[in-house]
Coordinates of C-alpha atoms in Angstrom, one line a residue:
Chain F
X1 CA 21.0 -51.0 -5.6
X2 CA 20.6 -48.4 -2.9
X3 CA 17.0 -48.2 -1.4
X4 CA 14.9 -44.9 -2.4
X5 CA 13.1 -43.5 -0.2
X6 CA 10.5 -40.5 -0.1
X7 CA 11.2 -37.7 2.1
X8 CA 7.7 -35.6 3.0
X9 CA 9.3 -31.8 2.8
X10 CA 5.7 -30.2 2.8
X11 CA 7.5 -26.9 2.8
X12 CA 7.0 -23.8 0.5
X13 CA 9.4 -22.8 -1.9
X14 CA 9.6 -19.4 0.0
X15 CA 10.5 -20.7 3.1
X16 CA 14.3 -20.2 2.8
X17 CA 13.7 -17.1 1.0
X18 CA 11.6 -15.8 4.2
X19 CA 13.5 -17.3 6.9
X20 CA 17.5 -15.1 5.1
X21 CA 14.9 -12.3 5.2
X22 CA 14.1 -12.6 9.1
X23 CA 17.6 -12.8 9.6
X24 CA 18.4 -9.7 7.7
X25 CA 15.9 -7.7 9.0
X26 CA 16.9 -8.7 12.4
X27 CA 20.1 -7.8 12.0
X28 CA 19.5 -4.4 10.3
X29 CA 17.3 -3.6 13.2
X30 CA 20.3 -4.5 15.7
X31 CA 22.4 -1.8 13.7
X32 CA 19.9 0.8 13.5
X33 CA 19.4 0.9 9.8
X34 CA 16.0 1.2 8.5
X35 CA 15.6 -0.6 4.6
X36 CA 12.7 0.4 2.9
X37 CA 11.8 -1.5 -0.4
X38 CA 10.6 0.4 -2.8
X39 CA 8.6 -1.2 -5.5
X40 CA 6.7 -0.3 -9.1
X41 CA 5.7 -1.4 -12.6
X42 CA 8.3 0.2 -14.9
X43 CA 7.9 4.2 -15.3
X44 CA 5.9 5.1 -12.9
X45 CA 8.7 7.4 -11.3
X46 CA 10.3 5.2 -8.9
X47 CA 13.3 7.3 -9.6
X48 CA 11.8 10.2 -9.7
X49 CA 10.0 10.6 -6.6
X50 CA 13.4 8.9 -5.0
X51 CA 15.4 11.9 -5.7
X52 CA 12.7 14.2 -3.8
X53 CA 13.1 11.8 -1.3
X54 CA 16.4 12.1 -0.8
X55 CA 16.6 16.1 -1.1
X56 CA 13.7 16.0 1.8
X57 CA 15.5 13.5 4.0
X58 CA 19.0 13.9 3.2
X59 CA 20.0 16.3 6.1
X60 CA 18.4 14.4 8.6
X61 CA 19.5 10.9 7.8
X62 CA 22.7 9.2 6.4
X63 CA 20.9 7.3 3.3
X64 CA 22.2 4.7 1.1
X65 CA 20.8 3.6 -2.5
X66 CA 20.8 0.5 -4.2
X67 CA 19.5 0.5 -7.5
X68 CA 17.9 -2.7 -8.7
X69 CA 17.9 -3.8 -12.7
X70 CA 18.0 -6.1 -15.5
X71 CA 20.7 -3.7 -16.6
X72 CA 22.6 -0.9 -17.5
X73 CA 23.3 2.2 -14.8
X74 CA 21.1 5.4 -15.9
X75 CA 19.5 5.4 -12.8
X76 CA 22.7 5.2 -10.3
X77 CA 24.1 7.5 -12.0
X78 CA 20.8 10.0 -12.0
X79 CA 20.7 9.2 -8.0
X80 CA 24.7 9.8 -7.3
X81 CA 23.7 13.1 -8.2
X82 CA 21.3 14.2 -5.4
X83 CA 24.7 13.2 -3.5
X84 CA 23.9 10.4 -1.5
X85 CA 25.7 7.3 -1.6
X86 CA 23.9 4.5 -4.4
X87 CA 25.2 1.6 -6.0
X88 CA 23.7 -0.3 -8.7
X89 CA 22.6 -3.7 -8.7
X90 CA 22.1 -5.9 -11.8
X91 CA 19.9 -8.8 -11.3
X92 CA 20.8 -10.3 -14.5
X93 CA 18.1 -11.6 -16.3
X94 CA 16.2 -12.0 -12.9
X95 CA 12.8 -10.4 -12.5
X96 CA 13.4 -9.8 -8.7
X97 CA 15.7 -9.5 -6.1
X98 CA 15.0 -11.9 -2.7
X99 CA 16.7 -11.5 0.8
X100 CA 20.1 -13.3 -0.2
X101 CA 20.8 -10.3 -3.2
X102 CA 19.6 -7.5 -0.8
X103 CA 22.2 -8.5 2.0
X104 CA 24.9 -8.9 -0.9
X105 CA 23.6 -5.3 -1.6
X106 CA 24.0 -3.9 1.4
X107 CA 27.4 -5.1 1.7
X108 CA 28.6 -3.5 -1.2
X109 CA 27.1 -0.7 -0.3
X110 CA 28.9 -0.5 3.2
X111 CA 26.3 0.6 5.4
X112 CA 28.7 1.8 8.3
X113 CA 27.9 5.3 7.9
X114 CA 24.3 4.6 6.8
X115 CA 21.2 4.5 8.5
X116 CA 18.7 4.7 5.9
X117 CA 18.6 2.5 3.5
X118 CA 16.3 2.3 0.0
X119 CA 16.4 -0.4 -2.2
X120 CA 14.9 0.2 -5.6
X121 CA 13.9 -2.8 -6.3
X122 CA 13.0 -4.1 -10.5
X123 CA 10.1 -2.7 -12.1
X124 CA 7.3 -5.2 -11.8
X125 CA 3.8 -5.6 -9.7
X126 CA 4.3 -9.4 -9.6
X127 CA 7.6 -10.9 -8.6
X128 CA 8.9 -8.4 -6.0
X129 CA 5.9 -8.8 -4.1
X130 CA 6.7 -13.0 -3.7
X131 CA 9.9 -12.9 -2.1
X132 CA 10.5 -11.0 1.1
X133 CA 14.3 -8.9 0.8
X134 CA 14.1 -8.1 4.7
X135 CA 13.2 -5.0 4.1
X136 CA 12.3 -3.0 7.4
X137 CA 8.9 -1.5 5.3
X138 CA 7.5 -2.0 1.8
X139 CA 6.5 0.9 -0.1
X140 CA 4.8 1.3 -3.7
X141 CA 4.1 3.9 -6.1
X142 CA 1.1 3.4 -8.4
X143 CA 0.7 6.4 -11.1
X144 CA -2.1 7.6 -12.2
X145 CA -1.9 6.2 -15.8
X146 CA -1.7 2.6 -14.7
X147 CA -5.3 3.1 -13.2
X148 CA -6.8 2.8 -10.1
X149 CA -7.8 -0.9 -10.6
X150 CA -4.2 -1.9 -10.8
X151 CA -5.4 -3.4 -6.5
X152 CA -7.5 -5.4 -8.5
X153 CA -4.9 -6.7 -10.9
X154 CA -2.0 -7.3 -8.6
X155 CA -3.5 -8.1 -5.3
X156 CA -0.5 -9.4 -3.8
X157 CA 1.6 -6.5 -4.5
X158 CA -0.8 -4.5 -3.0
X159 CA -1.3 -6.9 0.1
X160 CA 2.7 -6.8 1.0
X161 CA 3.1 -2.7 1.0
X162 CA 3.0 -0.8 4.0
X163 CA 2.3 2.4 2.6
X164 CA 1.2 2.8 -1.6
X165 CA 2.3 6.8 -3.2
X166 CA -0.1 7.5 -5.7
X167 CA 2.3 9.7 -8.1
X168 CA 1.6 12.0 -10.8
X169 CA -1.4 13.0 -9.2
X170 CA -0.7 16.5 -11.8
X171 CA -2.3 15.0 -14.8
X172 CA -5.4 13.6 -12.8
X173 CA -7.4 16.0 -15.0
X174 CA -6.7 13.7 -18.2
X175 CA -6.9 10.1 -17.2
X176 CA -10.3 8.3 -15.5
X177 CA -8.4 8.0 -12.3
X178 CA -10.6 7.5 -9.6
X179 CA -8.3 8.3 -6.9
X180 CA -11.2 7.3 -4.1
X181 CA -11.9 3.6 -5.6
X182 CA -8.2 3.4 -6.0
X183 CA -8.1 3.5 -1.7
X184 CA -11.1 1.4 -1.6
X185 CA -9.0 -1.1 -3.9
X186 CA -6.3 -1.0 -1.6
X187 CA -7.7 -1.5 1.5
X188 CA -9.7 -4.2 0.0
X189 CA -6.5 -6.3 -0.1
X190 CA -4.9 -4.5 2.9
X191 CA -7.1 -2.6 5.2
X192 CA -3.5 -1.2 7.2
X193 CA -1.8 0.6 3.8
X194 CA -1.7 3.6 3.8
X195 CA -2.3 6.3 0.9
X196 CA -0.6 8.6 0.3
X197 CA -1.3 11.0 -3.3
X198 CA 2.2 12.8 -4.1
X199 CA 3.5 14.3 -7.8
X200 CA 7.3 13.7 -7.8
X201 CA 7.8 16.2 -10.7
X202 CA 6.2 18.8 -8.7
X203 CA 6.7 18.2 -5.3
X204 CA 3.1 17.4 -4.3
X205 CA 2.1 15.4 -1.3
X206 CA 6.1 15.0 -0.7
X207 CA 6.4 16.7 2.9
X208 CA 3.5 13.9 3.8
X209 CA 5.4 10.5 2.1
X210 CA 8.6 12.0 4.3
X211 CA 6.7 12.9 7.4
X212 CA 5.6 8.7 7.3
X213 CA 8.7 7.6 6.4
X214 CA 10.2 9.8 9.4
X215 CA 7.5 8.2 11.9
X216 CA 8.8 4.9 10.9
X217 CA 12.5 5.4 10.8
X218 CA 12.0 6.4 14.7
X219 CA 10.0 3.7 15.5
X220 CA 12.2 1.2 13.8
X221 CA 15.1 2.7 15.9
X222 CA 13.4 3.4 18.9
Chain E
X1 CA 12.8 -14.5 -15.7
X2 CA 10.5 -15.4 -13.0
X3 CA 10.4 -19.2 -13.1
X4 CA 13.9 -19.6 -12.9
X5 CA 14.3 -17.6 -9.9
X6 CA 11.8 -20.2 -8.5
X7 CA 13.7 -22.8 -9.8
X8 CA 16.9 -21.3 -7.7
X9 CA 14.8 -21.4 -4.4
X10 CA 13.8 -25.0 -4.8
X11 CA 17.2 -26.0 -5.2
X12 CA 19.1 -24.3 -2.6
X13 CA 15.8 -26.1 -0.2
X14 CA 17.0 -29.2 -1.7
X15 CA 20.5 -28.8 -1.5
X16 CA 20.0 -27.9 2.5
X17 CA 17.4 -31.3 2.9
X18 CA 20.4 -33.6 1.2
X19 CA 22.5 -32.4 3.3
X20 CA 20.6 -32.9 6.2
X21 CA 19.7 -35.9 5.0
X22 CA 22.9 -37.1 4.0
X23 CA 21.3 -37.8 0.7
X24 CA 23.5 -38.9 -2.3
X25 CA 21.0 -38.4 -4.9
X26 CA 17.8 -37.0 -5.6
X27 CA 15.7 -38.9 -8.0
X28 CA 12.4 -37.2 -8.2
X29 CA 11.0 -33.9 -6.5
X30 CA 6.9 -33.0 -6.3
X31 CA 5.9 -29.6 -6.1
X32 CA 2.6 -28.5 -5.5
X33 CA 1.3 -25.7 -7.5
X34 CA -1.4 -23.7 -7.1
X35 CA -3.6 -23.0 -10.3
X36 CA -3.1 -18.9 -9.6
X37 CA 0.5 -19.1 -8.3
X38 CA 1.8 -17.1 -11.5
X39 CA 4.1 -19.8 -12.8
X40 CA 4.1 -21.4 -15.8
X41 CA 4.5 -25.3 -15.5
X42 CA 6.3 -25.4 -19.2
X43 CA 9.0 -22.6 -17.9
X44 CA 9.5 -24.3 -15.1
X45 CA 9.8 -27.1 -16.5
X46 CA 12.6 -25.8 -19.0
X47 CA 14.6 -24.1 -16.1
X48 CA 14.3 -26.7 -13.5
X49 CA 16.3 -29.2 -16.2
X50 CA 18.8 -26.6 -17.0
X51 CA 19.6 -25.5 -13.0
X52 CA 19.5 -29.1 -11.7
X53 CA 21.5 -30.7 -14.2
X54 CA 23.9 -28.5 -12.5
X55 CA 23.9 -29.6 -9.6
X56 CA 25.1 -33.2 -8.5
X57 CA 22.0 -33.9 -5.6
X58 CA 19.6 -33.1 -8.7
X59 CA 21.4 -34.4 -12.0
X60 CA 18.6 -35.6 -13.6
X61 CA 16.1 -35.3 -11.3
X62 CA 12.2 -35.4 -12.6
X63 CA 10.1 -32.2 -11.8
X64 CA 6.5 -33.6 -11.0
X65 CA 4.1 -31.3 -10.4
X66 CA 0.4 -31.6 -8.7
X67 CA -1.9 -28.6 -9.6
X68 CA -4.1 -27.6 -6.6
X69 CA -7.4 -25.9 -7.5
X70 CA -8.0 -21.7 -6.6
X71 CA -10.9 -20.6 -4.1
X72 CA -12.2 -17.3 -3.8
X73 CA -14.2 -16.2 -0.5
X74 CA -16.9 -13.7 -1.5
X75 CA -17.4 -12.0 1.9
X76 CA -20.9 -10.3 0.3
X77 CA -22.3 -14.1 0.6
X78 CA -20.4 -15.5 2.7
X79 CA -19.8 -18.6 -0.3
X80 CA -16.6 -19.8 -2.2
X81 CA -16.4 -20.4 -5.8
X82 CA -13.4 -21.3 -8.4
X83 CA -11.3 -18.4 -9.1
X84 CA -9.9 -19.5 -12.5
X85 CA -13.8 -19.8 -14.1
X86 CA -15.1 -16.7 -12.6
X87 CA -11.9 -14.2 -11.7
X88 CA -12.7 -11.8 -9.0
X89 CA -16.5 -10.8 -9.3
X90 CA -18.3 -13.1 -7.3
X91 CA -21.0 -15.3 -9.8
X92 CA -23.3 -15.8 -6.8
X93 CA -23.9 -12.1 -5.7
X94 CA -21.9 -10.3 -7.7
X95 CA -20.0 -8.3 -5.3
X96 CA -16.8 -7.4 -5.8
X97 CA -15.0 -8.1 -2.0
X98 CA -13.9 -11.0 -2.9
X99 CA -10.7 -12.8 -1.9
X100 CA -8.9 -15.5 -2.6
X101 CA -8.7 -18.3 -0.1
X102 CA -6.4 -20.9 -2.0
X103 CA -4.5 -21.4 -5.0
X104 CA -1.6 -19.5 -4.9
X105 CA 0.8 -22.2 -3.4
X106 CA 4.0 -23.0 -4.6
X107 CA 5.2 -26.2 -2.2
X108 CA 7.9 -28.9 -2.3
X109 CA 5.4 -31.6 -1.5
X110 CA 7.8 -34.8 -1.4
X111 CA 11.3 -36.1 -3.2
X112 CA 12.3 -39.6 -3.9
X113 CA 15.6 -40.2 -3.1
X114 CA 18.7 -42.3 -1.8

């Protein structure tokens, strides 16, 4: 009979997870590509507001898409048409994606001849937020028929984003959105996001959401 | 699937501690979860017998699990109180910036193994 012994690991379950996510994010910072991690509860235009995105930024950066879900392709194929390069990624089954599936990602996208990188990562305000992917920033879009207590809800979510896009700020009329208690909400749980009110469909607020994401990009490359 | 994915990360851990342990076999493994840490013990339960039976370290390995309890810090008072019994208002002064302090942990406390 061999002797058992217990081993004290004392270590959290996201340790490995965050420490393939250092490495990653060191190594996209080495090659000069910026990775921004876009996350969202399901339909609030994650999609959407990535194709204005990519028509603001397009000229100015070579970007790269990788399109995170349970399934099917409807959203590759709706990105592959602004022009840019995406690939999709199926989790499958998986309610996430963690730093080992974004560098598998980024492989298959071949990021040679890119230099800005979004992942889209799967719709849901809880998972995403655990696991770090190595992204360079974390972004968020919250729309306006979620409600602005959604900070509240999901603090964590809200306490890993850099910056949160308030989207479909067009039908504010309709919905008891308060868009000022929404901020107070977020900075509540992360007094360094930023806010940033944009309408995908109509273009609203765009020019600012690219004018951050410019200010990082050179920073991250500087 | 949220637990599973869990599941996933605790065994690739394990897999990396047997090997630098130059374990054989795993017997046992204690995780320490926290009472707001958004997974289900049952689920996890479920998946963590499917994945480790897959794997030779962890073939048959028994999941224990110690619940730790959730604080929230009310910065109106100043004073902690459980989250799971009164959420994120605090009970004391009512205020609502409120954060929590604990309870969200999801550790690999200890394994037993040869």
């Amino acid at each position: 009979m061999k002797e058992v012994k217990i081993l004290e690991i004392k270590q959290s379950v996201f340790a490995n997870n965050d420490e393939q996510a250092e490495l990653l994010r060191k190594e996209l910072k080495e090659k000069g590509i910026f990775l921004l991690n876009l996350m969202s509860s399901p339909g609030s235009g994650k999609t959407t507001t990535l194709t204005k995105t990519i028509e603001a930024l397009k000229d100015e950066y070579k970007i790269g898409v990788m399109e995170a879900d349970i399934d099917s392709d409807v959203d590759a194929i709706t990105i592959a048409k602004t022009g840019v390069k995406s690939i999709q990624l199926h989790t499958g089954g998986m309610c996430h994606l963690d730093a080992g599936m974004t560098k598998q990602g980024l492989d298959g996208l071949q990021t040679d001849d890119v230099d800005f990188a979004i992942l889209e990562n799967v719709g849901n305000l809880v998972c995403p937020a655990e696991f770090d992917t190595g992204a360079s920033k974390n972004a968020m879009i919250l729309s306006v028929p979620e409600g602005h207590d959604k900070p509240l809800k999901y603090p964590l979510m809200f306490s890993v984003c850099d910056v949160v896009l308030v989207n479909k700020i067009d039908v504010l009329p309709y919905f008891d959105f308060d868009l000022e208690k929404c901020k107070e909400y977020v900075h509540m749980r992360n007094p360094k996001a930023e806010v940033i009110p944009i309408c995908a469909k109509t273009g609203e607020g765009i020019d600012k959401w690219a004018d951050w994401l410019r200010n990082q990009i050179n920073e991250w490359r500087a | 699937m949220h637990e599973l994915g869990i599941v996933f990360h605790i065994i690739e851990s394990l897999e990396k501690v047997g090997k630098d342990n130059e374990l054989e076999k795993i017997q046992s493994v204690t995780l320490e979860l926290g009472e707001v840490s958004s997974v289900i013990d049952e689920y996890l339960g479920d998946c963590w017998r499917w994945a480790a039976d897959k794997s030779e370290l962890l073939n048959g390995a028994e999941l224990k699990i110690i619940k730790l309890p959730a604080v929230t810090f009310c910065e109106g008072c100043q004073q902690t109180y459980p989250t799971v019994q009164h959420g994120r208002i605090c009970p004391y002064c009512e205020s609502e910036k409120t954060y929590l302090l604990k309870g969200n942990e999801i550790n690999i406390k200890e394994i037993e193994a040869y």
